[in-house]
Amino acid sequence: MEYDCIVIGGGPAGLAAAIEAKDNGADKVCVIERDRELGGILNQCIHNGFGLHEFNEELTGPEYAAKFIDEVYKRDIDIFLNTMVIDLTKDKEVTALGDNGLIKLKGKSVVLAMGCRERTAGAIGVKGFRPAGVYNAGMAQRLINMEGYLVGKEVVIYGSGDIGLIMARRMTLEGAKVKAVVEIMPHSSGLNRNIHQCLNDFNIPLLLSHKVTEIHGKNRVEGVTIAKVDDKFNEIDGTREYISCDTLLLSVGLIPENEISQKANVSIDLRTRGAYVDSNMQTEIPGIFSCGNVLHVHDIVDFVTRESRIAGKNAARFARGELNNSKYIDVYAGDKLIYVIPQKIALDDENGALICFRSKNIYRNPTVKIYSNDKLIKQKKYKIIVPSEMIQIHLKYDYIKDLEGNIMVDIEGEKND
Amino acid sequence: MIRDITCIACPLGCEIKVEDTENGYLITGYTCKKGKDYALQEITDPRRILTSTVAVEDGVLKVLPVKTDKAIPKDMLLKCMEEINKIKAKAPIYVGQVIKENILNTGANLVATRNLAKKE
Ligand SMILES: Cc1cc2nc3c(=O)[nH]c(=O)nc-3n(C[C@H](O)[C@H](O)[C@H](O)COP(=O)(O)OP(=O)(O)OC[C@H]3O[C@@H](n4cnc5c(N)ncnc54)[C@H](O)[C@@H]3O)c2cc1C
Ligand code: SF4
């Protein structure tokens, strides 16, 4: 079967891309989702805090997803559920395995929107067996919020990213005792508001600069040993402490799921672990676009939506033969940034470019400066910039159309911890 | 006395200070009006939206996500959880459907936050 635009993944990224592709003139659009329903990870994120930018109200994850799912079903968009994409070629041939066996589709354009997966217990160096009771935080979230299965009664959480914090509150509300959230870094990688409303509200201790050194128990977790670490993350002698628990949740990070992208020879940036893209969200393979968590890990779904609309719109333009940019410049991250996306900007595109980045440290009252050939082309002041929050800045066509040299994005201001 | 409050009204998480002075509360450190309102609320009557799940009969999933449609007093969170754990809803359910009116007299309704189809 032939499509103008094939969207792989039915999370918020895929949904926004599909809607936008359809609305911008891609006649035949489909979404392929391996799960039994659309919505992606949002279906298990039952807490509120989604949609402040998009809808100016605080929604829960499923409510945010429902708004986009409704919009998709209103349009003539084909939906394949319980269907997993297993192959993609650079000629945009898609092979998927579904209820009715193997299907083969061909797209004029393809949008990659497969999201990310959690790093596993193997990724952290902890002594001991991996007995029952060790879960990835996101897995535990799905079990509790969608299957109704409380994974444990006495819990230690390793990693203080937002998923870990949200799960600390969730398990407490369900009657479990969360004994501690253990974080190896000197600061949490989660949002301030989540430390406040998920930990402080319930007097759950956050142990910074601590690591889990050993998991005890052979068949089921019986406890963990934790210890303080120095600034090189080495254990400090004499600081070991035993905590008894039946469950250890790991919230140690997310990795974009790019196996399918790589089958089509899409090149991957080692910093973001997602594809190299230009300002139209096009990868280095013409007609293949990428957006959402498969491109880089987002903490705010509204930003996913914004970015994915760009991908969908341009996938439609590509399918219609209207995406013909020829002038590009590269974008570089300054010393204070972990990465910047896109890695390339099309100068001759009237839509301008949306720049996204993360900083390495915390800055108070900083200014973000964007240079081209050492000339300042845009600056924006912020009250605070933190690593856990991505920043997006839009560059209008007017700002970029006459640029010649490459772009560099950096932060000016005092580091503050 | 000065109290430090982390604003939870948006992801920015501003650190707000509230000082109890003779002329009333002096609030500083917020970025927008929502934060100022939140800080005042937080020191006089702290409230939270409660999100959780209730058991469902005949649904495609065993549990239904729900929320209080207004923030409820913080010290009512765990009491409301006990109430929530007694509820059994029946599929099909629509997003926004009221599952329990005026839960524990908080003035907030417990509403469904997703559609949940009936099991075939
Ligand atoms: C626990 C948690 C809490 C969060 N809290 C907040 C919050 O409070 N506020 C906020 O704004 N944001 C929050 N976020 C972030 C936000 O939810 C995510 O950034 C967003 O959901 C990412 O969307 P996505 O579509 O890229 O990925 P996903 O939602 O992961 O969707 C990807 C979809 O692709 C499908 N898929 C993958 N591979 C294939 C394949 N080969 N074939 C077919 N289908 C495939 C998957 O099944 C999935 O449905 C949170 C995220 C998590 C994980
Ligand atoms: S004060 Fe305003 S900007 Fe700051 S966290 Fe609160 S709502 Fe957000």
mmCIF file of N, CA and C in Angstrom, chain A residues 328-368:
data_model
loop_
_atom_site.group_PDB
_atom_site.id
_atom_site.type_symbol
_atom_site.label_atom_id
_atom_site.label_comp_id
_atom_site.label_asym_id
_atom_site.label_seq_id
_atom_site.Cartn_x
_atom_site.Cartn_y
_atom_site.Cartn_z
ATOM 1 N N TYR A 328 21.895 25.716 3.491
ATOM 2 C CA TYR A 328 21.924 25.280 4.887
ATOM 3 C C TYR A 328 23.142 25.837 5.615
ATOM 4 N N ILE A 329 22.975 26.059 6.926
ATOM 5 C CA ILE A 329 24.160 26.321 7.754
ATOM 6 C C ILE A 329 24.103 25.372 8.951
ATOM 7 N N ASP A 330 25.241 25.125 9.574
ATOM 8 C CA ASP A 330 25.276 24.235 10.736
ATOM 9 C C ASP A 330 25.000 25.004 12.021
ATOM 10 N N VAL A 331 24.505 24.298 13.020
ATOM 11 C CA VAL A 331 24.242 24.905 14.322
ATOM 12 C C VAL A 331 25.110 24.204 15.355
ATOM 13 N N TYR A 332 25.811 24.977 16.166
ATOM 14 C CA TYR A 332 26.690 24.392 17.182
ATOM 15 C C TYR A 332 26.239 24.779 18.585
ATOM 16 N N ALA A 333 26.479 23.862 19.521
ATOM 17 C CA ALA A 333 26.209 24.144 20.926
ATOM 18 C C ALA A 333 27.450 24.769 21.542
ATOM 19 N N GLY A 334 27.266 25.864 22.285
ATOM 20 C CA GLY A 334 28.386 26.470 23.014
ATOM 21 C C GLY A 334 28.794 25.594 24.191
ATOM 22 N N ASP A 335 29.848 26.026 24.897
ATOM 23 C CA ASP A 335 30.406 25.244 26.005
ATOM 24 C C ASP A 335 29.403 24.942 27.109
ATOM 25 N N LYS A 336 28.433 25.826 27.284
ATOM 26 C CA LYS A 336 27.533 25.680 28.428
ATOM 27 C C LYS A 336 26.326 24.797 28.113
ATOM 28 N N LEU A 337 26.248 24.327 26.878
ATOM 29 C CA LEU A 337 25.096 23.506 26.506
ATOM 30 C C LEU A 337 25.479 22.034 26.357
ATOM 31 N N ILE A 338 24.527 21.162 26.654
ATOM 32 C CA ILE A 338 24.768 19.737 26.424
ATOM 33 C C ILE A 338 24.613 19.446 24.929
ATOM 34 N N TYR A 339 23.556 19.987 24.344
ATOM 35 C CA TYR A 339 23.350 19.803 22.907
ATOM 36 C C TYR A 339 22.401 20.866 22.389
ATOM 37 N N VAL A 340 22.340 20.977 21.076
ATOM 38 C CA VAL A 340 21.339 21.845 20.466
ATOM 39 C C VAL A 340 20.739 21.118 19.278
ATOM 40 N N ILE A 341 19.454 21.365 19.077
ATOM 41 C CA ILE A 341 18.721 20.772 17.951
ATOM 42 C C ILE A 341 17.952 21.892 17.260
ATOM 43 N N PRO A 342 17.858 21.986 15.967
ATOM 44 C CA PRO A 342 18.416 21.079 14.971
ATOM 45 C C PRO A 342 19.915 21.322 14.795
ATOM 46 N N GLN A 343 20.561 20.379 14.139
ATOM 47 C CA GLN A 343 22.005 20.533 13.916
ATOM 48 C C GLN A 343 22.283 21.334 12.646
ATOM 49 N N LYS A 344 21.220 21.587 11.871
ATOM 50 C CA LYS A 344 21.343 22.315 10.608
ATOM 51 C C LYS A 344 20.102 23.179 10.409
ATOM 52 N N ILE A 345 20.268 24.348 9.820
ATOM 53 C CA ILE A 345 19.112 25.212 9.546
ATOM 54 C C ILE A 345 19.025 25.482 8.045
ATOM 55 N N ALA A 346 17.809 25.358 7.517
ATOM 56 C CA ALA A 346 17.574 25.745 6.121
ATOM 57 C C ALA A 346 17.305 27.244 6.106
ATOM 58 N N LEU A 347 18.165 27.992 5.440
ATOM 59 C CA LEU A 347 18.023 29.451 5.451
ATOM 60 C C LEU A 347 16.881 29.923 4.566
ATOM 61 N N ASP A 348 16.626 29.147 3.512
ATOM 62 C CA ASP A 348 15.637 29.579 2.536
ATOM 63 C C ASP A 348 14.276 28.959 2.842
ATOM 64 N N ASP A 349 13.899 28.919 4.118
ATOM 65 C CA ASP A 349 12.595 28.377 4.466
ATOM 66 C C ASP A 349 11.812 29.399 5.264
ATOM 67 N N GLU A 350 10.643 29.746 4.753
ATOM 68 C CA GLU A 350 9.880 30.840 5.356
ATOM 69 C C GLU A 350 9.391 30.557 6.766
ATOM 70 N N ASN A 351 9.441 29.283 7.158
ATOM 71 C CA ASN A 351 8.980 28.959 8.509
ATOM 72 C C ASN A 351 10.013 29.249 9.594
ATOM 73 N N GLY A 352 11.212 29.644 9.179
ATOM 74 C CA GLY A 352 12.235 29.915 10.181
ATOM 75 C C GLY A 352 12.702 28.626 10.826
ATOM 76 N N ALA A 353 13.198 28.735 12.075
ATOM 77 C CA ALA A 353 13.742 27.544 12.731
ATOM 78 C C ALA A 353 13.446 27.582 14.222
ATOM 79 N N LEU A 354 13.125 26.423 14.778
ATOM 80 C CA LEU A 354 12.908 26.308 16.217
ATOM 81 C C LEU A 354 14.173 25.687 16.818
ATOM 82 N N ILE A 355 14.831 26.451 17.679
ATOM 83 C CA ILE A 355 16.076 25.977 18.289
ATOM 84 C C ILE A 355 15.755 25.403 19.676
ATOM 85 N N CYS A 356 16.238 24.198 19.982
ATOM 86 C CA CYS A 356 16.023 23.574 21.299
ATOM 87 C C CYS A 356 17.362 23.208 21.902
ATOM 88 N N PHE A 357 17.506 23.428 23.195
ATOM 89 C CA PHE A 357 18.749 22.985 23.809
ATOM 90 C C PHE A 357 18.571 22.715 25.298
ATOM 91 N N ARG A 358 19.580 22.078 25.876
ATOM 92 C CA ARG A 358 19.652 21.882 27.319
ATOM 93 C C ARG A 358 20.984 22.409 27.816
ATOM 94 N N SER A 359 20.965 23.010 29.012
ATOM 95 C CA SER A 359 22.205 23.530 29.570
ATOM 96 C C SER A 359 22.845 22.473 30.463
ATOM 97 N N LYS A 360 24.162 22.619 30.675
ATOM 98 C CA LYS A 360 24.867 21.663 31.534
ATOM 99 C C LYS A 360 24.640 21.959 33.005
ATOM 100 N N ASN A 361 24.436 23.245 33.344
ATOM 101 C CA ASN A 361 24.354 23.646 34.754
ATOM 102 C C ASN A 361 23.149 24.547 34.985
ATOM 103 N N ILE A 362 23.009 24.952 36.266
ATOM 104 C CA ILE A 362 21.936 25.875 36.622
ATOM 105 C C ILE A 362 22.445 27.312 36.488
ATOM 106 N N TYR A 363 21.667 28.168 35.860
ATOM 107 C CA TYR A 363 22.017 29.584 35.736
ATOM 108 C C TYR A 363 20.857 30.434 36.211
ATOM 109 N N ARG A 364 21.177 31.463 37.005
ATOM 110 C CA ARG A 364 20.141 32.412 37.389
ATOM 111 C C ARG A 364 20.317 33.702 36.594
ATOM 112 N N ASN A 365 19.213 34.261 36.143
ATOM 113 C CA ASN A 365 19.194 35.477 35.329
ATOM 114 C C ASN A 365 20.175 35.449 34.149
ATOM 115 N N PRO A 366 20.221 34.364 33.426
ATOM 116 C CA PRO A 366 21.145 34.296 32.286
ATOM 117 C C PRO A 366 20.530 34.895 31.029
ATOM 118 N N THR A 367 21.381 35.087 30.030
ATOM 119 C CA THR A 367 20.914 35.492 28.710
ATOM 120 C C THR A 367 21.342 34.426 27.716
ATOM 121 N N VAL A 368 20.418 34.004 26.882
ATOM 122 C CA VAL A 368 20.781 33.083 25.816
ATOM 123 C C VAL A 368 21.171 33.920 24.613
#
